[in-house]
Coordinates of C-alpha atoms and ligand atoms in Angstrom, one line a residue:
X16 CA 10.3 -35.5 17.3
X17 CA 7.9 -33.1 16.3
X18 CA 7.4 -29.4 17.9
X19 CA 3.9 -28.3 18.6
X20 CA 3.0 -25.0 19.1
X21 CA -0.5 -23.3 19.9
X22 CA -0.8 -21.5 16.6
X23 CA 1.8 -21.5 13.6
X24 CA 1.8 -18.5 11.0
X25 CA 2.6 -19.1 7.5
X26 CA 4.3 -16.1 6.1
X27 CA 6.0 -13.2 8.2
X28 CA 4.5 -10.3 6.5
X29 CA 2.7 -7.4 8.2
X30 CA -0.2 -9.8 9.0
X31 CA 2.1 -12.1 9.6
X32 CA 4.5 -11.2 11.6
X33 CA 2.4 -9.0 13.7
X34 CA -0.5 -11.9 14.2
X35 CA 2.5 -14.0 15.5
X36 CA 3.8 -11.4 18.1
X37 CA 0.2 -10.4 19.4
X38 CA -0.5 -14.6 19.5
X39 CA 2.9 -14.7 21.5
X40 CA 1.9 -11.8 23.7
X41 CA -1.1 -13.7 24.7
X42 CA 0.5 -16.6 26.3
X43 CA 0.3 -19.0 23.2
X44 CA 3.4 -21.0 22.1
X45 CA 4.0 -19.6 18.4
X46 CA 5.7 -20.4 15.6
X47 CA 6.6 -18.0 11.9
X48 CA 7.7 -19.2 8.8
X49 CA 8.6 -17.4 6.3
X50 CA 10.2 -18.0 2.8
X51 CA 11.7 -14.7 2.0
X52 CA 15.9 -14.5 1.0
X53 CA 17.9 -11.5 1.2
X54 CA 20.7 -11.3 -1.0
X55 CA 23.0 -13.6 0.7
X56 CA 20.4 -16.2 0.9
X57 CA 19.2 -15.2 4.7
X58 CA 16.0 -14.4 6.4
X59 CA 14.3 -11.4 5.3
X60 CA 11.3 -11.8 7.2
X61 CA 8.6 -8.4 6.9
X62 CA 7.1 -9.9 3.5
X63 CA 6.1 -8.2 0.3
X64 CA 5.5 -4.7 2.3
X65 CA 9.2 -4.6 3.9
X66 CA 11.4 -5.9 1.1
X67 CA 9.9 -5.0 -1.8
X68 CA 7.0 -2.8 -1.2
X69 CA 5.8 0.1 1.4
X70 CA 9.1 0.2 2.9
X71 CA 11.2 0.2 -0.3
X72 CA 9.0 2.3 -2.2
X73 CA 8.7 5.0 0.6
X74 CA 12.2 5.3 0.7
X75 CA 12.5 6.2 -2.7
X76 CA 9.8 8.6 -2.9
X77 CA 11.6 10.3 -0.3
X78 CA 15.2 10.7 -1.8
X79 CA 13.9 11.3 -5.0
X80 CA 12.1 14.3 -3.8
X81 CA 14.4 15.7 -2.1
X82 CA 16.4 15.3 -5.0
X83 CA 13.3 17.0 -6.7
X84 CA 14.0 19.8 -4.1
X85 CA 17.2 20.5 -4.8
X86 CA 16.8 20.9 -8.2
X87 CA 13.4 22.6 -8.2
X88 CA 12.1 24.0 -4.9
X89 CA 15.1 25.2 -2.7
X90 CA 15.5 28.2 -5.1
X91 CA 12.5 29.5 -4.0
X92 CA 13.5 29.4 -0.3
X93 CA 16.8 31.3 -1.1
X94 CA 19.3 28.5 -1.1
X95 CA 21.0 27.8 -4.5
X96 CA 22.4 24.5 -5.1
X97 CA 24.9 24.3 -8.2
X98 CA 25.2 20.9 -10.0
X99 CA 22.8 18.9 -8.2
X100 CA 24.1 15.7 -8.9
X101 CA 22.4 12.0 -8.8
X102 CA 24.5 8.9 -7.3
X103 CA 21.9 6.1 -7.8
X104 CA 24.0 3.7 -6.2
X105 CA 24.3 5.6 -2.9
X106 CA 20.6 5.8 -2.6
X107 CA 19.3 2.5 -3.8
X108 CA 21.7 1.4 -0.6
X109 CA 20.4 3.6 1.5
X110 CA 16.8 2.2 0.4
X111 CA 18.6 -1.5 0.9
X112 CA 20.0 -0.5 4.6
X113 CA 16.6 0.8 5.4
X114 CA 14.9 -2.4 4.2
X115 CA 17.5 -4.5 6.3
X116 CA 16.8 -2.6 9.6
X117 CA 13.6 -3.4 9.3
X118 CA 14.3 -7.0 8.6
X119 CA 16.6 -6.9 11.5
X120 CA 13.7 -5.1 14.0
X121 CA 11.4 -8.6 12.7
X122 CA 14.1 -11.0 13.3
X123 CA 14.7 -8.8 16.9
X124 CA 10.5 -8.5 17.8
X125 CA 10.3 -12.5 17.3
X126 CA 13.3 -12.8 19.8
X127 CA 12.1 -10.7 22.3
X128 CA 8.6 -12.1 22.1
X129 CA 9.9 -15.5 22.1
X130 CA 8.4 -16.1 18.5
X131 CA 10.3 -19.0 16.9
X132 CA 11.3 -18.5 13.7
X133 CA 11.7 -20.9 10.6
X134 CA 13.0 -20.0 7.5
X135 CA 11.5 -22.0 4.6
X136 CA 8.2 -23.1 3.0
X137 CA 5.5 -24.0 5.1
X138 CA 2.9 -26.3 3.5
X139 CA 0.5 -28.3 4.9
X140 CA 0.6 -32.5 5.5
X141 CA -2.6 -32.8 7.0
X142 CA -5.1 -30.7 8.8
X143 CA -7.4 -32.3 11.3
X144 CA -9.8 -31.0 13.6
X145 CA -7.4 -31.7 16.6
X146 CA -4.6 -30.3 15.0
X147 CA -2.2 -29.8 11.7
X148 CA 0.7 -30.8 10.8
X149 CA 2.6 -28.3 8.5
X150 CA 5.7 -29.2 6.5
X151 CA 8.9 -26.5 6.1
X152 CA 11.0 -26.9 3.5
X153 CA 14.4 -24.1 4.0
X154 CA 17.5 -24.3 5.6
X155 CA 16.6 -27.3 7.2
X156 CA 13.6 -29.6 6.4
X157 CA 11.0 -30.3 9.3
X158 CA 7.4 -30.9 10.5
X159 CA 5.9 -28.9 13.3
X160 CA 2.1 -29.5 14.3
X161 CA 0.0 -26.8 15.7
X162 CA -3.4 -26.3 17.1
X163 CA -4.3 -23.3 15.2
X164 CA -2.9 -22.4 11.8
X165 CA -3.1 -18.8 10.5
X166 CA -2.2 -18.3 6.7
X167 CA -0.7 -14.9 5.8
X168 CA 0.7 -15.8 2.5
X169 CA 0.5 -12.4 0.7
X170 CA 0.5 -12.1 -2.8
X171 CA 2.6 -11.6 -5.7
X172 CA 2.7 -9.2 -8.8
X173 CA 0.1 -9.7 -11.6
X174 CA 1.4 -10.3 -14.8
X175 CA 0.2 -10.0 -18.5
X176 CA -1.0 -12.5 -20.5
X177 CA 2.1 -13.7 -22.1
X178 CA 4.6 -11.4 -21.1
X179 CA 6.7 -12.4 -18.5
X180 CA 8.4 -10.3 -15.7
X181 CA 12.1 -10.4 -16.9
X182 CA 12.8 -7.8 -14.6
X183 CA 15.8 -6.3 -17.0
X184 CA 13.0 -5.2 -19.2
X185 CA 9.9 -6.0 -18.4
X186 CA 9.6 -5.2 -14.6
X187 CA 7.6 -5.9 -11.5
X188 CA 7.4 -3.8 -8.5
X189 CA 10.7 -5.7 -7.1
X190 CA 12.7 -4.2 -10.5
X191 CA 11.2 -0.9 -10.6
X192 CA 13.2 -0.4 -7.5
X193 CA 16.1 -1.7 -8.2
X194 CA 17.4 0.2 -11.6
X195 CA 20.6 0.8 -11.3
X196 CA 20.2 3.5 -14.4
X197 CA 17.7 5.9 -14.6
X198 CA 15.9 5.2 -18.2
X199 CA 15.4 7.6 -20.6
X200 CA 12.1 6.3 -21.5
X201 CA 9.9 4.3 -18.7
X202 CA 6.3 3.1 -19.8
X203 CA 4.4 1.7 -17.2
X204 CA 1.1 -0.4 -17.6
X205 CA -1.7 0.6 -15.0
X206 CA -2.3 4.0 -13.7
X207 CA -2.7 2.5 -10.0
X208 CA -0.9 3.0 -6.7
X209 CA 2.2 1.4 -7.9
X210 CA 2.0 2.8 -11.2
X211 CA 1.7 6.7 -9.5
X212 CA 4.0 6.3 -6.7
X213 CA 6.9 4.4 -9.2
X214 CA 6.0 6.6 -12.0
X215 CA 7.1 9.5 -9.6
X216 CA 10.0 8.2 -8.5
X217 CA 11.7 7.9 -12.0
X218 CA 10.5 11.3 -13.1
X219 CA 11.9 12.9 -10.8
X220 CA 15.1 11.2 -11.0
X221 CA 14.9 12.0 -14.4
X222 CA 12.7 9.7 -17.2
X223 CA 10.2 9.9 -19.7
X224 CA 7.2 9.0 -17.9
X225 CA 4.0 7.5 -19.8
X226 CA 1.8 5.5 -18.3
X227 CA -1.0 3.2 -19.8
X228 CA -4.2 2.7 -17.7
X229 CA -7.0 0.9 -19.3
X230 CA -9.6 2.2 -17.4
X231 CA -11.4 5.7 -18.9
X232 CA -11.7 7.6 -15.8
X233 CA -8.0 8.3 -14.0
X234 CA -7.8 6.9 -9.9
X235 CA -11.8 5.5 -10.3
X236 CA -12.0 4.3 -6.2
X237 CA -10.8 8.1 -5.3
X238 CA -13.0 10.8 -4.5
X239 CA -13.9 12.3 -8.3
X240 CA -12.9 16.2 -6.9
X241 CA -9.2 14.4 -5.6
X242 CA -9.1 12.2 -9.0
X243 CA -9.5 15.5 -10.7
X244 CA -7.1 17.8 -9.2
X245 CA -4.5 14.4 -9.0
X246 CA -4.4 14.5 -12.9
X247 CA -4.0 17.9 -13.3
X248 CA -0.8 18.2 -10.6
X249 CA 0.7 15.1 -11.8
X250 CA 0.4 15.6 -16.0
X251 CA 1.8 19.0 -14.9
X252 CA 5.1 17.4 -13.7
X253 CA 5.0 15.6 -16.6
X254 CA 3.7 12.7 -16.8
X255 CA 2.1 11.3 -19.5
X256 CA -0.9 9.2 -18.5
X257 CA -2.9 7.7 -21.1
X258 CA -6.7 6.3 -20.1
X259 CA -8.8 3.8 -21.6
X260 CA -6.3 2.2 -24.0
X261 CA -5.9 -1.6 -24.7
X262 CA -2.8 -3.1 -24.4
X263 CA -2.0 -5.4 -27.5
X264 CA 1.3 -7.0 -28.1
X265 CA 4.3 -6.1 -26.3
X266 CA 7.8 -7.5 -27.5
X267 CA 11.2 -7.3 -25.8
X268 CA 13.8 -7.0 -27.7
X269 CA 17.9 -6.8 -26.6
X270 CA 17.2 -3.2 -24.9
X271 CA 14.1 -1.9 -25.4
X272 CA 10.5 -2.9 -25.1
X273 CA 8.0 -2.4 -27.6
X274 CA 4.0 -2.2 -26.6
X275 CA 1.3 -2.2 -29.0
X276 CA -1.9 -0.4 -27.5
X277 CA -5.3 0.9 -29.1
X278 CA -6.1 4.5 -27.5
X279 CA -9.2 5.8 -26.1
X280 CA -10.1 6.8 -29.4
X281 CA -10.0 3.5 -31.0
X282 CA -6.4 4.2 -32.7
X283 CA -3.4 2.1 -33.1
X284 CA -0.7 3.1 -31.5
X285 CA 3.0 1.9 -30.8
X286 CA 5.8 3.2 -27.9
X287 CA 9.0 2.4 -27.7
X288 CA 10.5 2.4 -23.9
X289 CA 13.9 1.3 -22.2
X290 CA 11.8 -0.4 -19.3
X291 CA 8.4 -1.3 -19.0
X292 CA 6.8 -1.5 -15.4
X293 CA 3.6 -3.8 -15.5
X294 CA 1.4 -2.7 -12.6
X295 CA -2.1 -4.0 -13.0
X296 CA -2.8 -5.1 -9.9
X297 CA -1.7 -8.4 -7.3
X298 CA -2.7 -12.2 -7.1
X299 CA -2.9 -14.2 -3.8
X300 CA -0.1 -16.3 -3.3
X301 CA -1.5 -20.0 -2.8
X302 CA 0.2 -22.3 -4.5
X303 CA 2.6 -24.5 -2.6
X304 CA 0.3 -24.1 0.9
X305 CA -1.0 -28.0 -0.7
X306 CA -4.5 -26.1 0.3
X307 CA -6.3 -28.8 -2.3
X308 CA -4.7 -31.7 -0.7
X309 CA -5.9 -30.9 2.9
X310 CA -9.4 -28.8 2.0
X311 CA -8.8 -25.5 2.0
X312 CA -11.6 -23.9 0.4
X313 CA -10.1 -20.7 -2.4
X314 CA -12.6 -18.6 -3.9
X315 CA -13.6 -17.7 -7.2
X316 CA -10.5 -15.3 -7.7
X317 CA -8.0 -17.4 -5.9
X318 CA -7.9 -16.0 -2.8
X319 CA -8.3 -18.0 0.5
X320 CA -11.9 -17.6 1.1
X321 CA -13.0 -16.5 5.0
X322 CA -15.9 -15.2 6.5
X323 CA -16.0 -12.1 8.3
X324 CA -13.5 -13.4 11.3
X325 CA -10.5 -14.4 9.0
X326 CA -12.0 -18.2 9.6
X327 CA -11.3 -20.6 6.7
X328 CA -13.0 -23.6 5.7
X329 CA -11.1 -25.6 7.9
X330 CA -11.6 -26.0 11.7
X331 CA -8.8 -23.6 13.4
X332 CA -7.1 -22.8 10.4
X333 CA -7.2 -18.7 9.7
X334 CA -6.7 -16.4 7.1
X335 CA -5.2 -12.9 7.2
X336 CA -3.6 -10.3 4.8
X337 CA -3.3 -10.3 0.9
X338 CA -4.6 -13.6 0.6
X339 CA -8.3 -12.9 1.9
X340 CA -10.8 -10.5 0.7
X341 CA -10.3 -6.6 1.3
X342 CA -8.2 -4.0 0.0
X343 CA -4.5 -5.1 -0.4
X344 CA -2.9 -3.0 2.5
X345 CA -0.4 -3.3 5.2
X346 CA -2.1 -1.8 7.7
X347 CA -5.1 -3.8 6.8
X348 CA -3.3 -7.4 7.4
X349 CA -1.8 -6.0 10.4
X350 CA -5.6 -5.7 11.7
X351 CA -6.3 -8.7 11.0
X352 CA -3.5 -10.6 12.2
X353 CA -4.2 -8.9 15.7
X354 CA -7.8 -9.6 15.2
X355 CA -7.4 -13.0 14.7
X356 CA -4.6 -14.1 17.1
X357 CA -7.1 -11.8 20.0
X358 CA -10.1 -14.5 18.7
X359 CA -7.5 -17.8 19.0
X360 CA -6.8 -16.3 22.4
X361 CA -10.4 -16.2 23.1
X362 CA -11.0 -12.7 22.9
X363 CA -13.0 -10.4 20.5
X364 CA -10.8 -9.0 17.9
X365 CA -12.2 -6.8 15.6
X366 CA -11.6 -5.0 12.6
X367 CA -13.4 -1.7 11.3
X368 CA -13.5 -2.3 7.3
X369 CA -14.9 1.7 7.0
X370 CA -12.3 2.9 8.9
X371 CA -9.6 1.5 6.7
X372 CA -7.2 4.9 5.8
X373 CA -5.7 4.7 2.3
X374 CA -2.5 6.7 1.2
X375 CA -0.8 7.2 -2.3
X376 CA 2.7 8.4 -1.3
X377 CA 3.0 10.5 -4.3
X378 CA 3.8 14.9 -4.4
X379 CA 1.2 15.4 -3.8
X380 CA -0.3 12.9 -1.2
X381 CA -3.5 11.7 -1.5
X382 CA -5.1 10.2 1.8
X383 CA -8.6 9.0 2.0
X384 CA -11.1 7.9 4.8
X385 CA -14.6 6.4 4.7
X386 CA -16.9 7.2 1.5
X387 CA -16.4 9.0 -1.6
X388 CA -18.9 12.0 -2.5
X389 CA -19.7 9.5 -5.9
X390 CA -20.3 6.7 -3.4
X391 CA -22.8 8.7 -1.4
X392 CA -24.6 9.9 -4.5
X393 CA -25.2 6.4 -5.7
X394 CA -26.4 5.1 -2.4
X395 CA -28.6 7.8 -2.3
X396 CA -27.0 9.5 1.4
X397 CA -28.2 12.9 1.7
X398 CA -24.8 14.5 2.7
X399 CA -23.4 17.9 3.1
X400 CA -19.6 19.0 2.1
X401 CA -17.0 21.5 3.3
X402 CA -13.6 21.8 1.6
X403 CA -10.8 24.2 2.2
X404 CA -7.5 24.8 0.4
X405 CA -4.1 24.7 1.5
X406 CA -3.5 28.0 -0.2
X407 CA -5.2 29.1 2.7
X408 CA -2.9 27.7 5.4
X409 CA -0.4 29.8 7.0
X410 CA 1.6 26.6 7.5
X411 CA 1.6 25.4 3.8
X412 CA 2.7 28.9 2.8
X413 CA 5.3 28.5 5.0
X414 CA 6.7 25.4 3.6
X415 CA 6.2 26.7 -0.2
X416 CA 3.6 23.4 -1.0
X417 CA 0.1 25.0 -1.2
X418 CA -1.2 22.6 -3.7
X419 CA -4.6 20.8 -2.8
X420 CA -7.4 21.0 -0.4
X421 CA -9.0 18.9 2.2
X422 CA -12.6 17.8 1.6
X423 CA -15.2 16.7 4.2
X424 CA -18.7 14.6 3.7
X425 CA -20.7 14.7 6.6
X426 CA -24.2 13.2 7.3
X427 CA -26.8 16.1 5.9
X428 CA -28.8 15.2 8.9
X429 CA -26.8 13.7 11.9
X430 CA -23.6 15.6 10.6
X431 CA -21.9 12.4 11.3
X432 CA -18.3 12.4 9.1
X433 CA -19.0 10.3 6.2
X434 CA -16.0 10.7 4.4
X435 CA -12.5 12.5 4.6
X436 CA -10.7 13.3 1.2
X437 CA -7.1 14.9 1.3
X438 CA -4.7 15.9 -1.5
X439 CA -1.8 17.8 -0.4
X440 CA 1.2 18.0 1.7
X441 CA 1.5 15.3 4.5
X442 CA -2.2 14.3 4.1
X443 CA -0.9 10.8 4.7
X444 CA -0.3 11.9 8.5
X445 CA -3.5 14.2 8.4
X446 CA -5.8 11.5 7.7
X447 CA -5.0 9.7 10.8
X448 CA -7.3 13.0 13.0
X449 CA -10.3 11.6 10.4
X450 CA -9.8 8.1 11.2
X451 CA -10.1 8.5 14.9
X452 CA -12.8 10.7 14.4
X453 CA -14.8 8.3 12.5
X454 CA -13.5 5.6 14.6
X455 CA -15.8 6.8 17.7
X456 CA -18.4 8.4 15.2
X457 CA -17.5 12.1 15.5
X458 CA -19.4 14.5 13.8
X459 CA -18.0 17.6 11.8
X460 CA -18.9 19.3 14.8
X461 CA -16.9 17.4 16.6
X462 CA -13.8 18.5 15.2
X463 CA -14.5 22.0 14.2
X464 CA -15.0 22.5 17.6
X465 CA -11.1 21.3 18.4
X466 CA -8.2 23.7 19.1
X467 CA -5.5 22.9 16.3
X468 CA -2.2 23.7 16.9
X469 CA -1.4 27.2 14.9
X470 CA 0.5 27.1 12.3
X471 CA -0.1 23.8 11.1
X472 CA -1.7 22.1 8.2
X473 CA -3.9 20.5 10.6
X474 CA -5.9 23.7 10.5
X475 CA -6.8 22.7 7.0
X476 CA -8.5 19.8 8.7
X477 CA -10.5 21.7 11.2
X478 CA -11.3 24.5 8.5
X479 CA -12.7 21.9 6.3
X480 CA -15.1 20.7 8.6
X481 CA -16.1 24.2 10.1
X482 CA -17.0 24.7 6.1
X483 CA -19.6 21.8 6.3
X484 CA -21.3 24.4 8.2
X485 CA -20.5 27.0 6.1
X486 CA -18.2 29.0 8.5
X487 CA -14.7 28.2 7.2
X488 CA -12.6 31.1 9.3
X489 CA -9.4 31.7 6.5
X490 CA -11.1 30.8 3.2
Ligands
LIG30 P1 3.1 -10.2 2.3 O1 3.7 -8.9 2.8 O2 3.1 -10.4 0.8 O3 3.9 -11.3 3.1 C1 3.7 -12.6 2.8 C2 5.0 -13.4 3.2 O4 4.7 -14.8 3.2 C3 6.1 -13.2 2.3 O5 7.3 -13.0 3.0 C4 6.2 -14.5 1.5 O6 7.5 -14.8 1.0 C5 5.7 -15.5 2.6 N1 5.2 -16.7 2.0 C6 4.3 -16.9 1.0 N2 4.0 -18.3 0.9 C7 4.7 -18.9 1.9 C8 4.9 -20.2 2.3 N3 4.1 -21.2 1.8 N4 5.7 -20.5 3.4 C9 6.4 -19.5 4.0 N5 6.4 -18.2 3.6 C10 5.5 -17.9 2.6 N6 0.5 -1.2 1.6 C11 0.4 -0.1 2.4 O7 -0.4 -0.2 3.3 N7 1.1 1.0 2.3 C12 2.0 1.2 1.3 O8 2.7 2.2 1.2 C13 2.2 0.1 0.4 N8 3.1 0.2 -0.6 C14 3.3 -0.8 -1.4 C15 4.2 -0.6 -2.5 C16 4.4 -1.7 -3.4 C17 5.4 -1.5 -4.5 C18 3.7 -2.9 -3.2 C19 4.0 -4.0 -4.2 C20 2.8 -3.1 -2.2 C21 2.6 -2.0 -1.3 N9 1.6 -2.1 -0.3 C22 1.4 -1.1 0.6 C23 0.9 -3.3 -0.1 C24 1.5 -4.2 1.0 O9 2.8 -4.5 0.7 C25 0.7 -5.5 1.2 O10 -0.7 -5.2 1.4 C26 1.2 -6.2 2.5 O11 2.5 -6.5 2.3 C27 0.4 -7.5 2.7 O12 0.9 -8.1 3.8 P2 0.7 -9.7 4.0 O13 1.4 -10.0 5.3 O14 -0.6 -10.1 3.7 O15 1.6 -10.4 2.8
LIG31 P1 -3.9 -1.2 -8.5 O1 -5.1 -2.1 -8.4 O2 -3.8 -0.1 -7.6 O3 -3.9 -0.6 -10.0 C1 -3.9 -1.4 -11.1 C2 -4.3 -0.5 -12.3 O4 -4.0 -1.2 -13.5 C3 -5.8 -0.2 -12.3 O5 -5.9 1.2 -12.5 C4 -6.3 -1.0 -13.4 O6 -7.4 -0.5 -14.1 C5 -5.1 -1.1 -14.4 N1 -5.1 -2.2 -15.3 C6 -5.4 -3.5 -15.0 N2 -5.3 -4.3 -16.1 C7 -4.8 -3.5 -17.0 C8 -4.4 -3.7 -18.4 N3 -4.5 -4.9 -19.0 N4 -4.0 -2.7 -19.1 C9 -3.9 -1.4 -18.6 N5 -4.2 -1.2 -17.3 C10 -4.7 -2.2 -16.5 O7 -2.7 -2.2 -8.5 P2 -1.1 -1.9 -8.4 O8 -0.8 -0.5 -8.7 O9 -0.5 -3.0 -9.1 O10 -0.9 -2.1 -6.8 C11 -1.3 -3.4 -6.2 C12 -1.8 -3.1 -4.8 O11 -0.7 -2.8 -4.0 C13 -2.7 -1.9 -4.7 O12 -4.0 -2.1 -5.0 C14 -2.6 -1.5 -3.3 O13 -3.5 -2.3 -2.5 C15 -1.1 -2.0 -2.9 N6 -0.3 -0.8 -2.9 C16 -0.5 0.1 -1.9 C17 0.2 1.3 -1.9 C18 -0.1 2.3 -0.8 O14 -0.9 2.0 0.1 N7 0.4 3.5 -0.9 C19 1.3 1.5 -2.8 C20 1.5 0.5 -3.8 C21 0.7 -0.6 -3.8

């Protein structure tokens, strides 16, 4: 006999996962299922973002600069390390035992929430308006029916025309982090978030880094004065970035890959490199849903096309995450999935698209709220700006990282924070102060006039926005 729950989620990613626990939460019999194996062939529910993504990928950047530290920065603070050593193995585990509590708090939060869980491939058998019946192909093989169906399939890796992830040499974001040697020489294709924050990682550790972006203008969606300083901190550790090339033929051979690419000046060039990372961006993950055979309406890039509440083009049947429309972010399908399982519930969920913080988890950060000052000047906003530098800060002194600044756009008339621009030491945690401030509409004002603990690199947020007004205190 068939179960039938109030709402099934397909996929157990962050919108998800977390869609399913808030639809729980609100009294509705749910169901998960998700497709993802760990390496014995179990349940590794937390999607692209837990086992091969954000989580992953954070962990990395972190041992890798503290291995950065120790060979690099410690000095400085008095402490000599001798014969700093790297044991890759011991810290791609510690990155897999991370990955697996997190798995583990999923599998845990479902329990506890009474979320059931099935592990397979959910695809749908028919979708009426009275309900849907949705097909799971795992462990076991069954049908479940639901009244509401919310689709939080993700998305997959991008590849090149014709050249296959291998993942020995040519890699996706799953094998860059999973080397288990550090290469000499690492090209990577796209200058993006992946490509920085991956790049990083293997530089430090040790490689060659160039990276191949065929856009002219390096990190275009940042703020131009944070693209700007970005390019000069990062080509300073090293890395080689090359803009506005095109990418012609790339062949693998038994241990190296070989990329043909025309640079910016219209020459023909040729690099040799032991792994190639391709990160050009993601594609929704659709196929296998059967959305043609039951309706589901994609749009004109694949994606699952909603309107502005996550509703598809069927009756009850939602769409949340990297499958919809929107910047590809964790946080962002976590939004929605809450927004969504709130409407189900009959409630008014709602999600704040210019609130949306982004963070490139590279040394240093970048963090970013609300709009650039290019946006502004092209919607023709009459704005005013305030930066200050973390040279400045007592705090950033203290910790020996001064590099960067935090940068403020505010209304020229209202003073209203337009736009919050960080590059520096934990601006991924600093940019969380702008959110809430644009969240209830502060102005610069607002948060000038805000006692900040002292010493902290908070300041630099405060003496930013006091410098809108032309009154920074330290700088
Ligand atoms: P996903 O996380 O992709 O989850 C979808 C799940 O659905 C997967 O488990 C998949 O196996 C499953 N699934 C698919 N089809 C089916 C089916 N038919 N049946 C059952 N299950 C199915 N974002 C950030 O905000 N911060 C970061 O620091 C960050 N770092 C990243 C680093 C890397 C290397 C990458 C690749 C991405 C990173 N992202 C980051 C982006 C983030 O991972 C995604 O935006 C996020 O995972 C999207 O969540 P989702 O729930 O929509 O989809
Ligand atoms: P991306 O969109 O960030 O960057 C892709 C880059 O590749 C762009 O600069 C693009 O111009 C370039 N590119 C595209 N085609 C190319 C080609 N043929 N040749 C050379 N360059 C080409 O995509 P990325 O880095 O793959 O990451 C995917 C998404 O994952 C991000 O957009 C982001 O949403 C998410 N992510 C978020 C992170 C975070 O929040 N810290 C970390 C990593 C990923």
């Amino acid at each position: 006999m068939s179960k039938n729950f109030d709402v099934v989620v397909i996929g157990g990613g962050p919108g998800g996962y977390v869609a399913a626990i808030r639809a729980a939460q609100l009294g509705l019999s749910t169901a998960c299922i998700d497709e993802w194996k760990n390496a014995k062939g179990g349940p590794a529910p937390g999607g692209t973002c837990t086992n091969v993504g954000c989580i992953p990928s954070k962990a990395l950047l972190q041992s890798s600069e503290y291995f950065d530290h120790a060979n690099h920065a410690f000095v400085e603070h008095g402490i000599d390390i001798k014969d700093v050593s790297l044991n890759l193995k011991k810290m791609l585990g510690r990155k897999d035992t991370v990955v697996k509590q997190n798995n583990d708090g999923i599998l845990y939060l479902f329990k506890k929430n009474k979320v059931t869980f099935f592990h397979g491939r959910g695809s749908f058998v028919k979708s009426e308006t009275d309900g849907h019946e949705i097909k799971i192909v795992g462990t076991v093989e069954e049908s479940i029916t639901a009244k509401h169906v919310i689709v939080a399939t993700g998305s997959s890796p991008r590849a090149l025309p014709n050249v296959d992830f291998d993942e020995k040499l040519v890699l996706s974001n799953t094998g860059a982090l999973a080397m288990t040697d550090v290469p000499k020489r690492l090209g990577l294709i796209g200058a993006g978030v992946i490509g920085l924050e991956m790049g990083s990682v293997w530089r430090r550790l040790g490689s060659d880094v160039t990276i191949l972006e065929a856009l002219p203008a390096f990190l275009g969606a940042v703020d131009e004065a944070v693209a700007k300083e970005a390019h000069k901190q990062f080509t300073k550790q090293g890395l080689v970035i090359n803009l506005g090339v095109k990418i012609g033929a790339i062949t693998s051979g038994k241990s190296e890959v070989t990329v043909n690419y025309t640079d910016d000046k219209g020459t023909a060039q040729k690099a040799i490199f032991d792994k190639l990372i391709v990160s050009i961006g993601r594609v929704p993950n659709t196929v296998g849903l059967n959305a043609d055979g039951v309706g589901l309406q994609l749009d004109e890039r694949g994606f699952v096309a909603v309107d502005a509440d996550c509703k598809t083009s069927l009756p009850n049947v939602w769409a949340v995450g990297d499958v919809v429309r929107g910047p590809m972010l964790a946080h962002k399908a976590e939004e929605e999935g809450v927004a969504v399982a709130e409407r189900i519930a009959g409630q008014h969920g709602h999600v704040n698209f210019n609130t949306i913080p982004w963070v490139i988890y590279t040394s240093p950060e970048i963090a970013w709220v609300g709009k650039t000052e290019q946006q502004l000047k092209s919607e023709n906003v009459a704005y005013k700006s305030g930066s200050f530098p973390f040279m400045a800060n007592g705090r950033a002194r203290a910790l020996g990282d001064t590099t960067g600044f935090v940068k403020f756009l505010a209304d020229a008339k209202t003073d209203e924070i337009l736009g919050v621009h960080i590059i520096g030491p934990m601006a991924s945690e600093l940019i969380a102060e702008a959110v809430v401030a644009m969240e209830f509409r502060a102005s610069s004002e607002d948060i000038a006039r805000i006692c900040h603990a002292h010493p902290s690199l908070s300041e630099s947020v405060k003496e930013a926005a006091l410098a809108v007004d032309g009154r920074s205190l330290n700088f």
